[in-house]
């Protein structure tokens, strides 16, 4: 990796994570370990060769590590180290800063990018407790006392389970699409308290461009 040869802490950080695509790889791992193929799916504009190189660089820097899943599944996964996970507040603030830039891309957000977008735009409102299902990807999102918690994995006792794709959720939370319209169109399936999901969908106002 190239170095700025600058003793400033910002420069030293960019020595490690300043290469193109690097922070997006970290973004895809914020909510838990992934296989290489999962990373490829979440970063469709990134070549597999570049992804492999970035993973090697991040491993060497102590930001990402690999481990092998045991039986019955045998697969190698990538996950953030403690040092890598410490980049989460950096990415949240970077996301808030960048979300004020006018949107020019028509591409869809990956599920993990959308979950990070929820964290960057959350405004406290009424409490909610939801399980979000995007095919095999499942997240538990909860707000209590004005604090948001969001983690990969099923929820225990969630008041509503929502099944949809990332495009549908993006339209609901950032596009002001009515929940009832998505349900009627077959794009959203709710099990449990619809009102809880509606409260959830109103807590993420779309940032206004500068």
XYZ file of N, CA and C in Angstrom:
630
model
N 0.836 -1.194 0.000
C 0.000 0.000 0.000
C 0.871 1.244 0.000
N 0.417 2.266 -0.719
C 1.150 3.517 -0.755
C 0.947 4.284 0.551
N 1.913 5.109 0.880
C 1.842 5.888 2.113
C 1.994 7.370 1.799
N 1.297 8.199 2.578
C 1.452 9.640 2.444
C 2.757 10.128 3.072
N 3.386 9.282 3.886
C 4.604 9.668 4.601
C 4.388 10.982 5.363
N 3.228 11.042 6.029
C 2.830 12.228 6.784
C 2.474 11.755 8.192
N 3.055 12.343 9.238
C 2.803 11.862 10.595
C 1.421 12.188 11.148
N 0.641 13.005 10.456
C -0.711 13.340 10.913
C -1.551 12.075 11.056
N -2.375 12.025 12.112
C -3.219 10.849 12.320
C -4.174 10.601 11.181
N -4.703 11.670 10.559
C -5.594 11.498 9.409
C -4.847 10.823 8.270
N -3.629 11.272 8.005
C -2.836 10.679 6.927
C -2.524 9.222 7.224
N -2.194 8.927 8.485
C -1.885 7.535 8.832
C -3.106 6.646 8.702
N -4.297 7.190 9.025
C -5.526 6.421 8.836
C -5.779 6.172 7.359
N -5.566 7.198 6.531
C -5.790 7.043 5.095
C -4.771 6.115 4.445
N -3.600 5.993 5.059
C -2.644 4.989 4.583
C -3.278 3.596 4.609
N -4.152 3.374 5.582
C -4.746 2.044 5.778
C -6.083 1.868 5.071
N -6.917 2.919 5.063
C -8.286 2.753 4.540
C -8.629 3.755 3.445
N -7.629 4.463 2.919
C -7.907 5.502 1.934
C -7.984 5.034 0.499
N -7.607 3.780 0.230
C -7.683 3.285 -1.147
C -9.141 3.131 -1.579
N -9.373 3.302 -2.874
C -10.722 3.165 -3.435
C -11.331 1.816 -3.059
N -12.575 1.806 -2.644
C -13.376 0.655 -2.273
C -13.152 0.173 -0.842
N -12.053 0.580 -0.215
C -11.708 -0.026 1.079
C -12.788 0.208 2.131
N -13.240 1.439 2.289
C -14.246 1.713 3.311
C -15.593 1.079 2.981
N -15.850 0.841 1.698
C -17.098 0.161 1.345
C -17.020 -1.324 1.707
N -15.853 -1.905 1.634
C -15.684 -3.281 2.119
C -15.957 -3.326 3.624
N -15.418 -2.354 4.349
C -15.673 -2.278 5.793
C -17.159 -2.111 6.052
N -17.818 -1.265 5.275
C -19.268 -1.073 5.415
C -20.025 -2.395 5.314
N -19.637 -3.222 4.355
C -20.341 -4.487 4.144
C -20.122 -5.484 5.279
N -19.112 -5.231 6.122
C -18.817 -6.156 7.218
C -19.229 -5.613 8.583
N -19.791 -4.412 8.628
C -20.124 -3.798 9.915
C -21.114 -4.625 10.727
N -22.025 -5.301 10.045
C -23.086 -6.017 10.758
C -22.819 -7.513 10.889
N -21.589 -7.927 10.594
C -21.259 -9.325 10.804
C -20.457 -9.932 9.668
N -19.982 -11.146 9.898
C -19.109 -11.837 8.951
C -19.830 -12.167 7.649
N -19.051 -12.212 6.564
C -19.599 -12.555 5.254
C -18.620 -13.422 4.481
N -19.177 -14.244 3.609
C -18.361 -14.982 2.663
C -17.944 -14.053 1.517
N -16.950 -14.475 0.782
C -16.470 -13.682 -0.351
C -17.608 -13.413 -1.336
N -18.407 -14.444 -1.609
C -19.513 -14.282 -2.560
C -20.538 -13.273 -2.058
N -20.748 -13.206 -0.741
C -21.666 -12.212 -0.182
C -21.131 -10.802 -0.396
N -19.817 -10.638 -0.242
C -19.206 -9.331 -0.465
C -19.316 -8.932 -1.939
N -19.125 -9.885 -2.824
C -19.260 -9.608 -4.255
C -20.680 -9.121 -4.561
N -21.661 -9.765 -3.954
C -23.058 -9.378 -4.190
C -23.350 -7.980 -3.654
N -22.754 -7.622 -2.532
C -22.991 -6.310 -1.953
C -22.226 -5.189 -2.616
N -21.198 -5.536 -3.406
C -20.365 -4.538 -4.082
C -20.281 -4.877 -5.570
N -21.404 -4.794 -6.279
C -21.431 -5.266 -7.671
C -20.538 -4.482 -8.622
N -20.151 -3.264 -8.278
C -19.291 -2.485 -9.156
C -17.817 -2.729 -8.946
N -17.484 -3.606 -8.019
C -16.082 -3.872 -7.664
C -15.647 -5.203 -8.263
N -14.519 -5.220 -8.930
C -14.042 -6.479 -9.505
C -13.583 -7.413 -8.390
N -13.651 -8.696 -8.660
C -13.241 -9.676 -7.655
C -11.743 -9.586 -7.369
N -10.954 -9.240 -8.366
C -9.514 -9.097 -8.145
C -9.225 -7.954 -7.180
N -9.914 -6.824 -7.368
C -9.708 -5.683 -6.470
C -10.211 -6.024 -5.070
N -11.341 -6.705 -4.982
C -11.861 -7.108 -3.679
C -10.858 -7.999 -2.948
N -10.292 -8.952 -3.650
C -9.299 -9.838 -3.032
C -8.111 -9.046 -2.504
N -7.652 -8.056 -3.301
C -6.518 -7.244 -2.879
C -6.874 -6.398 -1.659
N -8.057 -5.812 -1.645
C -8.445 -4.987 -0.510
C -8.568 -5.837 0.749
N -9.082 -7.028 0.631
C -9.200 -7.911 1.792
C -7.819 -8.281 2.322
N -6.876 -8.521 1.422
C -5.512 -8.821 1.865
C -4.902 -7.619 2.580
N -5.123 -6.418 2.026
C -4.589 -5.208 2.654
C -5.192 -4.998 4.041
N -6.503 -5.193 4.150
C -7.186 -4.991 5.432
C -6.769 -6.038 6.457
N -6.519 -7.260 5.982
C -6.035 -8.304 6.879
C -4.651 -7.952 7.404
N -3.793 -7.499 6.513
C -2.432 -7.119 6.900
C -2.443 -5.957 7.893
N -3.415 -5.052 7.751
C -3.520 -3.895 8.637
C -4.202 -4.212 9.959
N -4.697 -5.449 10.119
C -5.363 -5.821 11.361
C -6.779 -5.290 11.472
N -7.403 -4.994 10.332
C -8.757 -4.458 10.309
C -9.778 -5.549 10.013
N -9.390 -6.519 9.217
C -10.241 -7.659 8.852
C -9.489 -8.945 9.151
N -10.201 -9.969 9.550
C -9.596 -11.289 9.728
C -10.495 -12.322 9.067
N -9.947 -13.501 8.837
C -10.725 -14.596 8.262
C -10.875 -15.699 9.292
N -11.954 -16.424 9.174
C -12.139 -17.621 9.990
C -12.971 -18.608 9.180
N -12.903 -19.857 9.573
C -13.623 -20.891 8.844
C -14.792 -21.374 9.675
N -15.972 -21.382 9.038
C -17.155 -21.894 9.704
C -17.052 -23.406 9.825
N -17.488 -23.912 10.947
C -17.430 -25.354 11.171
C -18.654 -26.067 10.617
N -18.715 -27.391 10.844
C -19.849 -28.189 10.375
C -21.157 -27.622 10.954
N -22.284 -27.754 10.231
C -22.411 -28.486 8.955
C -21.974 -27.676 7.735
N -21.707 -26.368 7.914
C -21.268 -25.541 6.796
C -19.760 -25.366 6.878
N -19.077 -25.585 5.774
C -17.633 -25.382 5.739
C -17.343 -24.272 4.738
N -17.057 -23.084 5.257
C -16.810 -21.938 4.387
C -15.926 -20.940 5.106
N -15.139 -20.213 4.356
C -14.311 -19.170 4.931
C -15.085 -17.862 4.894
N -15.062 -17.138 6.001
C -15.748 -15.854 6.068
C -14.765 -14.770 6.502
N -15.141 -13.545 6.190
C -14.361 -12.373 6.577
C -15.152 -11.584 7.610
N -14.445 -11.069 8.610
C -15.112 -10.281 9.634
C -14.174 -9.181 10.124
N -14.752 -8.142 10.701
C -13.955 -7.052 11.242
C -13.324 -7.462 12.559
N -12.115 -7.017 12.771
C -11.487 -7.146 14.078
C -12.042 -6.039 14.973
N -11.609 -6.015 16.220
C -12.042 -4.936 17.123
C -11.627 -3.586 16.556
N -10.427 -3.530 15.987
C -9.967 -2.274 15.390
C -10.815 -1.899 14.177
N -11.189 -2.890 13.401
C -12.039 -2.620 12.248
C -13.417 -2.137 12.655
N -14.004 -2.771 13.677
C -15.333 -2.378 14.149
C -15.334 -0.951 14.691
N -14.177 -0.480 15.145
C -14.075 0.886 15.666
C -14.263 1.939 14.575
N -14.282 1.505 13.309
C -14.521 2.438 12.209
C -16.005 2.765 12.041
N -16.886 2.087 12.766
C -18.329 2.318 12.575
C -18.729 3.783 12.765
N -18.355 4.449 13.868
C -18.763 5.856 13.991
C -18.176 6.743 12.902
N -17.001 6.386 12.397
C -16.412 7.145 11.288
C -17.302 7.027 10.054
N -17.757 5.802 9.749
C -18.594 5.593 8.578
C -19.960 6.247 8.752
N -20.499 6.218 9.967
C -21.790 6.870 10.206
C -21.684 8.367 9.946
N -20.656 8.997 10.490
C -20.505 10.438 10.279
C -20.179 10.753 8.821
N -19.398 9.908 8.172
C -19.109 10.107 6.756
C -20.385 9.965 5.936
N -21.227 8.999 6.316
C -22.502 8.821 5.635
C -23.406 10.030 5.803
N -23.445 10.589 7.009
C -24.257 11.796 7.232
C -23.759 12.958 6.395
N -22.454 13.094 6.341
C -21.860 14.176 5.565
C -22.142 13.987 4.077
N -21.946 12.772 3.592
C -22.136 12.499 2.170
C -23.579 12.515 1.731
N -24.514 12.225 2.645
C -25.930 12.163 2.266
C -26.498 13.534 1.912
N -25.765 14.603 2.227
C -26.208 15.942 1.859
C -25.792 16.295 0.433
N -24.988 15.426 -0.165
C -24.570 15.640 -1.557
C -25.697 15.199 -2.488
N -26.027 15.959 -3.513
C -27.104 15.564 -4.430
C -26.883 14.162 -4.988
N -27.955 13.379 -5.035
C -27.881 11.989 -5.506
C -27.813 11.968 -7.028
N -26.810 11.283 -7.562
C -26.662 11.188 -9.017
C -26.722 9.749 -9.531
N -26.565 8.775 -8.648
C -26.559 7.371 -9.064
C -27.960 6.779 -9.005
N -28.288 5.975 -10.007
C -29.562 5.278 -10.004
C -29.465 3.862 -9.484
N -28.283 3.470 -8.995
C -28.084 2.109 -8.491
C -28.815 1.929 -7.162
N -29.137 0.688 -6.853
C -29.782 0.382 -5.581
C -28.744 0.192 -4.481
N -29.158 0.434 -3.263
C -28.291 0.194 -2.108
C -28.235 -1.292 -1.803
N -27.073 -1.770 -1.371
C -27.012 -3.128 -0.822
C -27.779 -3.132 0.495
N -28.148 -4.304 0.968
C -28.878 -4.393 2.230
C -28.064 -3.770 3.360
N -26.757 -4.063 3.411
C -25.933 -3.532 4.492
C -25.765 -2.022 4.381
N -25.661 -1.515 3.149
C -25.586 -0.067 2.962
C -26.883 0.593 3.424
N -28.014 -0.062 3.169
C -29.298 0.474 3.605
C -29.404 0.472 5.129
N -28.915 -0.575 5.766
C -28.940 -0.608 7.231
C -28.071 0.500 7.814
N -26.923 0.750 7.196
C -26.081 1.851 7.660
C -26.785 3.185 7.433
N -27.501 3.316 6.318
C -28.253 4.542 6.055
C -29.311 4.781 7.131
N -29.909 3.720 7.635
C -30.870 3.879 8.736
C -30.173 4.455 9.969
N -28.991 3.969 10.250
C -28.259 4.470 11.420
C -27.849 5.924 11.249
N -27.568 6.332 10.016
C -27.097 7.698 9.794
C -28.239 8.714 9.790
N -29.474 8.271 9.535
C -30.588 9.215 9.392
C -31.603 9.134 10.529
N -31.398 8.274 11.478
C -32.389 8.052 12.539
C -32.660 9.317 13.340
N -33.938 9.597 13.509
C -34.397 10.678 14.387
C -35.337 10.046 15.408
N -35.060 10.185 16.708
C -35.888 9.524 17.723
C -37.366 9.884 17.600
N -38.186 8.871 17.774
C -39.639 9.026 17.762
C -40.228 7.978 18.684
N -41.465 7.566 18.456
C -42.060 6.500 19.264
C -41.251 5.211 19.160
N -41.235 4.441 20.240
C -40.480 3.184 20.256
C -41.035 2.198 19.226
N -40.154 1.325 18.738
C -40.570 0.255 17.842
C -39.626 -0.923 18.024
N -40.062 -2.090 17.587
C -39.252 -3.308 17.665
C -39.636 -4.174 16.474
N -38.743 -4.246 15.468
C -39.067 -4.903 14.202
C -37.996 -5.912 13.807
N -38.436 -6.944 13.135
C -37.523 -7.851 12.449
C -37.690 -7.613 10.960
N -36.587 -7.327 10.285
C -36.602 -7.059 8.856
C -35.985 -8.236 8.121
N -36.702 -8.780 7.161
C -36.223 -9.931 6.407
C -36.079 -9.572 4.935
N -34.867 -9.758 4.431
C -34.571 -9.535 3.013
C -34.059 -10.867 2.463
N -34.932 -11.796 2.229
C -34.495 -13.130 1.846
C -33.711 -13.754 2.986
N -32.465 -14.149 2.705
C -31.634 -14.784 3.727
C -31.065 -13.778 4.723
N -31.087 -12.495 4.389
C -30.574 -11.469 5.295
C -31.660 -11.041 6.269
N -31.366 -11.148 7.558
C -32.341 -10.810 8.596
C -31.698 -9.840 9.577
N -32.447 -8.794 9.946
C -31.955 -7.794 10.885
C -33.004 -7.512 11.954
N -32.515 -7.182 13.129
C -33.374 -6.759 14.237
C -33.109 -5.282 14.473
N -34.151 -4.467 14.337
C -34.008 -3.028 14.543
C -35.009 -2.600 15.620
N -34.491 -1.870 16.573
C -35.300 -1.524 17.748
C -34.959 -0.117 18.211
N -35.975 0.607 18.627
C -35.778 1.924 19.222
C -36.442 1.929 20.595
N -35.677 2.361 21.588
C -36.205 2.465 22.956
C -35.542 3.658 23.623
N -36.350 4.505 24.230
C -35.839 5.697 24.921
C -34.977 6.557 24.006
N -35.363 6.630 22.737
C -34.651 7.490 21.806
C -33.362 6.924 21.267
N -33.059 5.660 21.553
C -31.822 5.032 21.078
C -32.144 3.928 20.089
N -31.374 3.898 19.015
C -31.568 2.891 17.976
C -30.557 1.775 18.143
N -31.022 0.535 18.077
C -30.124 -0.615 18.009
C -30.467 -1.400 16.748
N -29.437 -1.834 16.051
C -29.628 -2.519 14.787
C -28.561 -3.586 14.671
N -28.981 -4.826 14.492
C -28.025 -5.937 14.448
C -28.508 -6.995 13.474
N -27.543 -7.701 12.883
C -27.897 -8.808 12.016
C -28.374 -9.980 12.859
N -29.412 -10.640 12.380
C -29.917 -11.809 13.081
C -31.384 -11.650 13.443
N -32.078 -12.747 13.691
C -33.506 -12.683 14.018
C -33.753 -12.027 15.372
N -34.953 -11.498 15.521
C -35.337 -10.833 16.758
C -36.105 -11.793 17.648
N -35.926 -11.661 18.938
C -36.662 -12.461 19.910
C -37.824 -11.622 20.419
N -39.031 -11.959 19.983
C -40.201 -11.236 20.460
C -40.457 -9.919 19.769
N -39.982 -9.744 18.529
C -40.267 -8.514 17.796
C -41.773 -8.358 17.609
N -42.232 -7.124 17.662
C -43.670 -6.868 17.583
C -44.194 -6.947 16.152
N -43.295 -6.886 15.182
C -43.708 -7.032 13.793
C -42.534 -7.603 12.994
N -42.843 -8.474 12.047
C -41.863 -9.032 11.117
C -42.227 -8.524 9.725
N -41.248 -7.916 9.055
C -41.474 -7.350 7.726
C -40.597 -8.074 6.717
N -41.208 -8.568 5.655
C -40.488 -9.248 4.582
C -40.602 -8.429 3.301
N -39.455 -8.109 2.702
C -39.430 -7.257 1.512
C -38.047 -7.320 0.911
N -37.799 -6.516 -0.118
C -36.424 -6.359 -0.618
C -35.919 -4.969 -0.240
N -34.633 -4.744 -0.456
C -34.035 -3.481 -0.032
C -34.647 -2.295 -0.774
N -34.980 -2.472 -2.038
C -35.575 -1.380 -2.806
C -36.899 -0.946 -2.201
N -37.702 -1.894 -1.757
C -38.992 -1.561 -1.147
C -38.810 -0.780 0.144
N -37.889 -1.250 1.000
C -37.676 -0.536 2.260
C -37.145 0.868 1.998
N -36.262 1.009 1.038
C -35.727 2.333 0.719
C -36.853 3.282 0.308
N -37.788 2.789 -0.484
C -38.915 3.615 -0.895
C -39.825 3.993 0.255
N -39.945 3.096 1.235
C -40.804 3.359 2.383
C -40.199 4.390 3.329
N -38.914 4.250 3.620
C -38.316 5.128 4.630
C -37.786 6.437 4.047
N -37.305 6.412 2.799
C -36.729 7.616 2.207
C -37.574 8.206 1.083
N -38.490 7.407 0.542
C -39.325 7.887 -0.553
C -40.743 8.216 -0.152
N -41.036 8.096 1.141
C -42.360 8.437 1.678
C -43.479 7.609 1.049
N -43.166 6.411 0.610
C -44.217 5.562 0.060
C -45.064 5.016 1.204
N -46.380 5.051 1.091
C -47.231 4.532 2.160
C -47.035 3.027 2.356
N -47.021 2.619 3.618
C -46.876 1.208 3.947
C -48.013 0.405 3.327
N -49.238 0.934 3.407
C -50.406 0.224 2.876
C -50.267 -0.048 1.383
N -49.657 0.878 0.653
C -49.495 0.693 -0.790
C -48.526 -0.439 -1.094
N -47.453 -0.542 -0.306
C -46.487 -1.620 -0.510
C -47.096 -2.978 -0.163
N -47.915 -3.005 0.875
C -48.595 -4.254 1.243
C -49.575 -4.653 0.153
N -50.377 -3.696 -0.313
C -51.368 -3.979 -1.351
C -50.710 -4.430 -2.647
N -49.507 -3.906 -2.929
C -48.800 -4.279 -4.151
C -48.040 -5.577 -4.049
N -48.074 -6.214 -2.880
C -47.385 -7.485 -2.692
C -45.891 -7.370 -2.500
N -45.386 -6.149 -2.316
C -43.945 -5.949 -2.131
C -43.525 -6.014 -0.673
N -44.478 -5.929 0.217
C -44.211 -5.948 1.652
C -45.193 -6.885 2.327
N -44.647 -7.769 3.166
C -45.491 -8.683 3.931
C -45.220 -8.444 5.406
N -46.271 -8.136 6.153
C -46.137 -7.845 7.574
C -46.848 -8.910 8.401
N -46.157 -9.352 9.446
C -46.750 -10.278 10.410
C -46.610 -9.639 11.781
N -47.736 -9.323 12.396
C -47.688 -8.650 13.691
C -48.365 -7.298 13.618
N -47.835 -6.328 14.339
C -48.474 -5.028 14.486
C -48.036 -4.062 13.384
N -48.941 -3.835 12.443
C -48.642 -2.935 11.332
C -48.277 -1.539 11.817
N -48.950 -1.068 12.862
C -48.697 0.286 13.372
C -47.259 0.446 13.853
N -46.666 -0.625 14.374
C -45.276 -0.565 14.835
C -44.348 -0.351 13.644
N -44.604 -1.070 12.553
C -43.765 -0.891 11.366
C -43.944 0.508 10.785
N -45.153 1.028 10.829
C -45.389 2.381 10.324
C -44.621 3.402 11.160
N -44.572 3.208 12.479
C -43.791 4.113 13.329
C -42.309 4.029 12.964
N -41.835 2.810 12.776
C -40.442 2.609 12.357
C -40.144 3.363 11.062
N -41.017 3.258 10.075
C -40.747 3.817 8.746
C -40.698 5.338 8.742
N -41.217 5.987 9.781
C -41.252 7.449 9.819
C -40.090 8.056 10.603
N -39.151 7.247 11.062
C -38.056 7.739 11.912
C -36.766 8.023 11.140
N -36.829 7.999 9.807
C -35.605 8.148 9.016
C -35.830 9.180 7.905
N -35.887 10.461 8.254
C -36.119 11.483 7.234
C -34.976 11.562 6.231
N -35.342 11.738 4.984
C -34.334 11.824 3.930
C -33.565 13.130 4.060
N -32.229 13.074 4.085
C -31.442 14.319 4.203
C -31.687 15.238 3.006
N -31.748 16.529 3.290
C -31.922 17.509 2.218
C -30.559 17.896 1.639
N -30.422 17.816 0.304
C -29.129 18.185 -0.306
C -28.765 19.637 -0.007
N -27.497 19.912 0.094
C -27.037 21.279 0.294
C -27.297 22.110 -0.960
